[in-house]
């Protein structure tokens, strides 16, 4: 009987065709390689900073952002300002690298704030809402 050849075949370039619109086959110049490397390192360093933001850091940052947002929009003639002690967390959640929190203040302005951390991009988004009504319905 003949023995079946099971030795691996050599890998060739044509074994793995490139998808349509993949690009070209040229190599990067040294300058391009350096730019790509620097861009990746900046992204890596940014990601390292994001990983260090735990839930308490996120909540502290949220309170700081809400204080800044509210104080910028308060009537200047009232002379009223709030501090982080006047901001409280209604709800918060952390999932993987992302976080979300709902906050409000002791001001009687009916405002509440939703802050979202996009961990992939290292960005926090602030949405400000005004409570118009609270209606009770029987279930």
Coordinates of C-alpha atoms in Angstrom, one line a residue:
X1 CA 0.0 0.0 0.0
X2 CA 1.1 3.5 -0.7
X3 CA 1.3 5.9 2.2
X4 CA -0.7 9.1 1.8
X5 CA 1.4 12.3 1.9
X6 CA 0.2 14.4 4.9
X7 CA 3.1 16.8 5.0
X8 CA 2.0 20.4 5.1
X9 CA 2.1 22.3 1.8
X10 CA 4.2 25.4 1.6
X11 CA 2.3 28.6 2.2
X12 CA 2.2 30.8 -0.9
X13 CA 0.9 34.4 -1.4
X14 CA -1.9 33.3 -3.6
X15 CA -3.4 30.9 -1.0
X16 CA -4.9 33.9 0.8
X17 CA -6.5 36.2 -1.8
X18 CA -7.0 39.8 -0.7
X19 CA -10.6 41.0 -0.4
X20 CA -11.8 43.4 -3.1
X21 CA -10.6 47.0 -2.5
X22 CA -7.9 45.8 0.0
X23 CA -5.3 48.1 -1.2
X24 CA -1.8 47.7 -2.7
X25 CA 1.2 45.5 -2.2
X26 CA 3.8 48.1 -1.6
X27 CA 5.8 48.4 1.6
X28 CA 5.8 51.5 3.8
X29 CA 8.7 53.9 3.7
X30 CA 10.6 54.4 6.9
X31 CA 8.9 57.8 7.4
X32 CA 5.4 56.2 7.0
X33 CA 6.4 53.4 9.3
X34 CA 7.4 55.9 12.0
X35 CA 4.1 57.8 11.6
X36 CA 2.1 54.6 11.9
X37 CA 4.1 53.5 14.9
X38 CA 3.6 56.9 16.7
X39 CA -0.1 56.9 15.9
X40 CA -0.4 53.4 17.4
X41 CA 1.6 54.4 20.5
X42 CA -0.6 57.4 21.1
X43 CA -3.7 55.2 20.8
X44 CA -2.1 52.7 23.2
X45 CA -1.2 55.4 25.7
X46 CA -4.7 56.8 25.5
X47 CA -6.2 53.3 26.1
X48 CA -3.9 52.9 29.1
X49 CA -5.3 56.1 30.6
X50 CA -8.9 54.9 30.0
X51 CA -8.3 51.6 31.8
X52 CA -7.2 53.5 34.9
X53 CA -10.6 55.3 35.2
X54 CA -12.5 53.2 37.6
X55 CA -16.1 53.8 38.6
X56 CA -15.3 56.3 41.3
X57 CA -13.1 58.3 39.0
X58 CA -15.9 58.4 36.5
X59 CA -18.5 59.6 39.1
X60 CA -16.1 62.3 40.3
X61 CA -15.5 63.5 36.7
X62 CA -19.3 63.4 36.1
X63 CA -19.9 65.6 39.2
X64 CA -17.2 68.0 38.1
X65 CA -18.8 68.3 34.6
X66 CA -22.3 68.8 36.0
X67 CA -21.1 71.5 38.3
X68 CA -19.4 73.3 35.4
X69 CA -22.4 72.9 33.2
X70 CA -24.9 74.1 35.8
X71 CA -22.8 77.0 37.0
X72 CA -22.3 78.3 33.4
X73 CA -26.1 78.4 32.9
X74 CA -27.2 79.8 36.3
X75 CA -28.5 83.4 36.3
X76 CA -25.4 85.5 37.1
X77 CA -27.5 88.1 38.9
X78 CA -28.6 85.6 41.6
X79 CA -25.0 85.1 42.6
X80 CA -25.7 81.4 43.2
X81 CA -23.1 78.7 42.4
X82 CA -23.1 75.0 43.2
X83 CA -20.3 72.7 44.2
X84 CA -19.8 69.0 43.9
X85 CA -21.5 68.6 47.3
X86 CA -24.7 69.8 45.6
X87 CA -24.6 67.0 43.0
X88 CA -25.8 63.5 43.6
X89 CA -25.9 60.3 41.7
X90 CA -29.3 58.9 41.0
X91 CA -28.1 55.8 39.1
X92 CA -24.9 54.5 37.6
X93 CA -23.7 51.4 35.7
X94 CA -20.4 50.1 34.3
X95 CA -20.2 47.6 31.5
X96 CA -16.8 46.5 30.2
X97 CA -15.0 49.8 29.3
X98 CA -18.1 51.9 29.2
X99 CA -20.0 53.7 32.0
X100 CA -23.2 55.6 32.4
X101 CA -24.6 57.7 35.2
X102 CA -27.7 59.8 35.9
X103 CA -27.1 62.8 38.2
X104 CA -29.1 65.7 39.6
X105 CA -28.4 68.7 41.8
X106 CA -30.0 70.3 44.8
X107 CA -31.2 73.2 42.6
X108 CA -35.0 73.3 42.2
X109 CA -34.6 73.7 38.4
X110 CA -35.9 70.2 37.5
X111 CA -32.7 69.3 35.6
X112 CA -31.1 65.9 35.5
X113 CA -28.0 64.9 33.6
X114 CA -27.0 61.7 31.8
X115 CA -23.3 61.2 31.4
X116 CA -21.8 58.4 29.2
X117 CA -18.2 57.2 29.1
X118 CA -17.2 55.8 25.7
X119 CA -14.2 53.7 26.8
X120 CA -13.1 52.9 23.3
X121 CA -12.8 56.6 22.4
X122 CA -11.9 58.0 25.8
X123 CA -14.9 60.5 25.6
X124 CA -17.6 61.5 28.0
X125 CA -20.9 62.7 26.7
X126 CA -23.2 64.9 28.8
X127 CA -27.0 65.1 28.0
X128 CA -29.0 67.6 30.0
X129 CA -32.7 67.0 30.5
X130 CA -35.5 69.1 32.0
X131 CA -38.3 67.4 34.0
X132 CA -41.5 68.9 32.7
X133 CA -44.1 66.8 34.6
X134 CA -44.5 63.9 36.9
X135 CA -47.9 62.2 36.4
X136 CA -49.1 59.3 38.5
X137 CA -51.0 56.4 36.8
X138 CA -52.6 53.5 38.5
X139 CA -51.5 50.1 37.2

